[in-house]
Amino acid sequence: MKSVYLRKEECCGCSACFNICPTDAITMEPDEEGFLYPLINQEECIDCRKCVNCCPILNENNFKEERVPDLYVSKHKSKEVLLSSTSGGMFAALSDAILRQGGVVYGVDFDDEFKVLHKRAENLEQRDRMKFSKYVQSNLTDIFTQIKEDLIDGKSVLFTGTPCQTAGLRGYFKNSRLAEKLYVCDLICHSIPSPLIWEEFKKYLEKENGGKLTNIQFRSKIIDWTRENSNKTFMFKTTAKDEYIFDERYYKLFFGLKTIVRPSCSECRFTDVHRASDITIADYWGIEKYAPEWMDLKGVSLMLINNEKGDKLLDMIGQDIYFEKRPLQEALNEQQRLSRPVERPANRDEFWKIYKEKGFEYIMENMLE
Ligand SMILES: Cc1cc2nc3c(=O)[nH]c(=O)nc-3n(C[C@H](O)[C@H](O)[C@H](O)COP(=O)(O)OP(=O)(O)OC[C@H]3O[C@@H](n4cnc5c(N)ncnc54)[C@H](O)[C@@H]3O)c2cc1C
């Protein structure tokens, strides 16, 4: 096999091919934008085609459910959980339920240098680090292989990630009976930014503010949980200052310019109500219009129950949350990513050309209004 993908738009970087390769012929290598892509060592490849067979992009239905999901509005019963979660605390409820049974949770954390990656949690302390959205594509490393080992040990496993990552995980397990105790939760995903630009942004902040970064929160609830204020609550702290620095520029790079998102996001196969997961979680934007009694400035979640395992998960978390069924149309009205991918910005190529020629500082000083 020469390559798993033909065009960059056809690789979401889920690492399923890397994890499944029986001869370790595949490595995940960053391109010049910092996104990981599989590279096949021709000498090690035995042409078994496992890599293309598990690929969520190449698979005809992308490992998505046929069932039209049920939509729920929900929020955690605990105020502390609401304040320490991005939306309405559904990740906390789901992961608590799995940990209570002695299971393990896989989700997204920072490493010591604030690089973003998937990790394994078997206790609350490790799980808590996975809370809050991190707007950078996470490195999945050999996580699917680790999940397989946990399932072989008979553990229940909850995996959370972007829709292309959960689809990759489904491709890795296909119809394996091992996956019986695997629960898969995806997010509605706007698109996913470049790890290289994230590295550049961290360096820039440290240079500007002095010291080393010690705290990062992309969307805090320091003002409130509303779409209008979500750009104002990106907070950072360095060793040079005691107080938090509020900085909207990463928000502008991501949600404003959109030039830093992965090429495959503009052809995303997962911007659909048919999900490649058991349960989908997101913000319940617009709830104040549809059911004002549910509005809570501390956060409200949207939940899609996609199959029977999703029904089971809802049963498992029912004691910890308030929830109510809602018309699916409400989610379709508010969430663009349930019907169409993010548009590829007209100046994407120009942005990367300028970045290569003039550097990140030039972008920060000239391309953000
Ligand atoms: C890149 C990105 C784009 C998003 N786009 C939308 C959107 O368009 N509309 C919308 O309503 N919601 C979006 N969300 C989801 C939303 O922000 C919340 O993450 C979600 O509602 C869960 O919140 P919570 O309160 O249940 O839990 P929290 O405690 O906030 O849980 C965070 C969860 O997100 C996972 N996570 C964090 N960072 C990443 C990452 N980089 N990649 C994969 N998984 C990650 C963690 O593993 C954990 O499961 C997005 C999230 C991310 C990370």
mmCIF file of C-alpha atoms and ligand atoms in Angstrom, residues 74 76 81-82 84-95 105-109 116-119 127-140 158-163 165 185-193 218-219 221 225 227 254-255 280-285 298-302 334-338, ligand 1:
data_model
loop_
_atom_site.group_PDB
_atom_site.id
_atom_site.type_symbol
_atom_site.label_atom_id
_atom_site.label_comp_id
_atom_site.label_asym_id
_atom_site.label_seq_id
_atom_site.Cartn_x
_atom_site.Cartn_y
_atom_site.Cartn_z
ATOM 1 C CA SER A 74 -29.943 18.256 29.905
ATOM 2 C CA HIS A 76 -25.994 18.169 35.638
ATOM 3 C CA VAL A 81 -19.978 20.227 37.999
ATOM 4 C CA LEU A 82 -21.719 22.808 35.825
ATOM 5 C CA SER A 84 -16.259 23.014 35.944
ATOM 6 C CA SER A 85 -17.591 21.883 32.536
ATOM 7 C CA THR A 86 -17.888 23.594 29.168
ATOM 8 C CA SER A 87 -21.592 22.991 28.633
ATOM 9 C CA GLY A 88 -24.030 21.255 30.988
ATOM 10 C CA GLY A 89 -21.646 18.683 32.449
ATOM 11 C CA MET A 90 -22.686 15.605 30.453
ATOM 12 C CA PHE A 91 -19.101 14.396 30.150
ATOM 13 C CA ALA A 92 -18.810 14.405 33.954
ATOM 14 C CA ALA A 93 -22.056 12.447 34.319
ATOM 15 C CA LEU A 94 -21.086 9.859 31.685
ATOM 16 C CA SER A 95 -17.561 9.377 32.980
ATOM 17 C CA VAL A 105 -12.420 6.749 30.543
ATOM 18 C CA TYR A 106 -10.509 8.031 27.537
ATOM 19 C CA GLY A 107 -10.615 11.760 26.832
ATOM 20 C CA VAL A 108 -8.547 14.817 26.023
ATOM 21 C CA ASP A 109 -5.982 16.298 28.390
ATOM 22 C CA VAL A 116 -3.192 18.352 23.551
ATOM 23 C CA LEU A 117 -3.553 14.584 23.575
ATOM 24 C CA HIS A 118 -5.897 11.737 24.446
ATOM 25 C CA LYS A 119 -5.277 10.020 27.784
ATOM 26 C CA ARG A 127 -10.823 12.337 34.651
ATOM 27 C CA ASP A 128 -11.141 15.924 35.896
ATOM 28 C CA ARG A 129 -8.184 16.957 33.719
ATOM 29 C CA MET A 130 -10.234 15.942 30.671
ATOM 30 C CA LYS A 131 -12.981 18.446 31.452
ATOM 31 C CA PHE A 132 -13.337 21.548 29.294
ATOM 32 C CA SER A 133 -12.984 21.832 25.517
ATOM 33 C CA LYS A 134 -9.469 22.155 24.168
ATOM 34 C CA TYR A 135 -9.546 23.716 20.727
ATOM 35 C CA VAL A 136 -6.612 21.844 19.205
ATOM 36 C CA GLN A 137 -6.542 18.511 17.365
ATOM 37 C CA SER A 138 -5.551 15.927 19.960
ATOM 38 C CA ASN A 139 -2.852 13.347 19.344
ATOM 39 C CA LEU A 140 -4.422 9.901 19.731
ATOM 40 C CA LEU A 158 -15.938 5.268 27.674
ATOM 41 C CA PHE A 159 -14.182 7.013 24.784
ATOM 42 C CA THR A 160 -14.890 10.686 24.066
ATOM 43 C CA GLY A 161 -13.637 12.650 21.086
ATOM 44 C CA THR A 162 -14.486 14.454 17.880
ATOM 45 C CA PRO A 163 -16.839 12.666 15.456
ATOM 46 C CA GLN A 165 -12.099 10.180 16.070
ATOM 47 C CA CYS A 185 -19.385 9.613 22.918
ATOM 48 C CA ASP A 186 -18.694 12.289 20.317
ATOM 49 C CA LEU A 187 -19.075 16.058 20.355
ATOM 50 C CA ILE A 188 -20.770 18.195 17.767
ATOM 51 C CA CYS A 189 -17.568 19.591 16.307
ATOM 52 C CA HIS A 190 -17.162 22.981 14.658
ATOM 53 C CA SER A 191 -13.774 21.897 13.145
ATOM 54 C CA ILE A 192 -10.316 21.230 14.590
ATOM 55 C CA PRO A 193 -7.300 23.582 14.763
ATOM 56 C CA PHE A 218 -10.369 27.971 26.315
ATOM 57 C CA ARG A 219 -13.933 28.609 27.384
ATOM 58 C CA LYS A 221 -17.612 30.469 32.656
ATOM 59 C CA TRP A 225 -22.234 30.265 29.519
ATOM 60 C CA ARG A 227 -22.646 31.995 22.829
ATOM 61 C CA PHE A 254 -9.927 29.608 15.056
ATOM 62 C CA PHE A 255 -13.525 30.785 14.825
ATOM 63 C CA THR A 280 -23.426 12.964 21.160
ATOM 64 C CA ILE A 281 -22.959 15.957 23.452
ATOM 65 C CA ALA A 282 -22.769 19.687 22.752
ATOM 66 C CA ASP A 283 -23.994 23.074 23.941
ATOM 67 C CA TYR A 284 -27.750 23.587 23.821
ATOM 68 C CA TRP A 285 -27.501 26.894 22.003
ATOM 69 C CA LYS A 298 -23.995 28.055 34.253
ATOM 70 C CA GLY A 299 -24.479 25.888 31.159
ATOM 71 C CA VAL A 300 -26.946 23.639 29.355
ATOM 72 C CA SER A 301 -26.149 20.528 27.296
ATOM 73 C CA LEU A 302 -27.597 19.066 24.161
ATOM 74 C CA GLU A 334 -28.755 26.093 15.960
ATOM 75 C CA GLN A 335 -25.933 23.686 15.138
ATOM 76 C CA GLN A 336 -24.492 24.204 11.660
ATOM 77 C CA ARG A 337 -22.302 21.156 12.124
ATOM 78 C CA LEU A 338 -25.324 18.861 12.105
HETATM 79 C C1 LIG B 1 -12.817 21.224 18.840
HETATM 80 C C2 LIG B 1 -14.189 21.310 19.442
HETATM 81 C C3 LIG B 1 -15.247 21.830 18.692
HETATM 82 C C4 LIG B 1 -16.539 21.904 19.242
HETATM 83 N N1 LIG B 1 -17.558 22.408 18.482
HETATM 84 C C5 LIG B 1 -18.812 22.480 19.010
HETATM 85 C C6 LIG B 1 -19.906 22.986 18.237
HETATM 86 O O1 LIG B 1 -19.757 23.363 17.056
HETATM 87 N N2 LIG B 1 -21.134 23.061 18.847
HETATM 88 C C7 LIG B 1 -21.325 22.678 20.147
HETATM 89 O O2 LIG B 1 -22.435 22.814 20.653
HETATM 90 N N3 LIG B 1 -20.336 22.141 20.856
HETATM 91 C C8 LIG B 1 -19.085 22.031 20.331
HETATM 92 N N4 LIG B 1 -18.072 21.471 21.062
HETATM 93 C C9 LIG B 1 -18.422 20.708 22.294
HETATM 94 C C10 LIG B 1 -18.594 21.496 23.539
HETATM 95 O O3 LIG B 1 -17.686 22.573 23.546
HETATM 96 C C11 LIG B 1 -18.355 20.636 24.794
HETATM 97 O O4 LIG B 1 -17.086 20.009 24.699
HETATM 98 C C12 LIG B 1 -19.342 19.528 24.994
HETATM 99 O O5 LIG B 1 -20.643 20.050 25.032
HETATM 100 C C13 LIG B 1 -19.059 18.776 26.281
HETATM 101 O O6 LIG B 1 -19.245 19.610 27.374
HETATM 102 P P1 LIG B 1 -19.551 19.052 28.834
HETATM 103 O O7 LIG B 1 -20.038 20.176 29.667
HETATM 104 O O8 LIG B 1 -20.437 17.834 28.750
HETATM 105 O O9 LIG B 1 -18.186 18.460 29.322
HETATM 106 P P2 LIG B 1 -16.698 18.984 29.518
HETATM 107 O O10 LIG B 1 -16.320 18.610 30.903
HETATM 108 O O11 LIG B 1 -16.460 20.324 29.069
HETATM 109 O O12 LIG B 1 -15.985 17.873 28.617
HETATM 110 C C14 LIG B 1 -15.069 18.067 27.665
HETATM 111 C C15 LIG B 1 -15.151 16.855 26.752
HETATM 112 O O13 LIG B 1 -14.598 17.231 25.514
HETATM 113 C C16 LIG B 1 -13.554 16.335 25.158
HETATM 114 N N5 LIG B 1 -12.561 17.144 24.465
HETATM 115 C C17 LIG B 1 -11.945 18.266 24.920
HETATM 116 N N6 LIG B 1 -11.105 18.743 24.000
HETATM 117 C C18 LIG B 1 -11.172 17.914 22.936
HETATM 118 C C19 LIG B 1 -10.496 17.856 21.683
HETATM 119 N N7 LIG B 1 -9.580 18.752 21.322
HETATM 120 N N8 LIG B 1 -10.800 16.851 20.838
HETATM 121 C C20 LIG B 1 -11.703 15.907 21.188
HETATM 122 N N9 LIG B 1 -12.386 15.901 22.355
HETATM 123 C C21 LIG B 1 -12.113 16.883 23.218
HETATM 124 C C22 LIG B 1 -13.044 15.737 26.461
HETATM 125 O O14 LIG B 1 -12.457 14.484 26.239
HETATM 126 C C23 LIG B 1 -14.350 15.649 27.249
HETATM 127 O O15 LIG B 1 -15.052 14.500 26.891
HETATM 128 C C24 LIG B 1 -16.773 21.418 20.554
HETATM 129 C C25 LIG B 1 -15.707 20.917 21.307
HETATM 130 C C26 LIG B 1 -14.418 20.847 20.767
HETATM 131 C C27 LIG B 1 -13.305 20.281 21.595
#
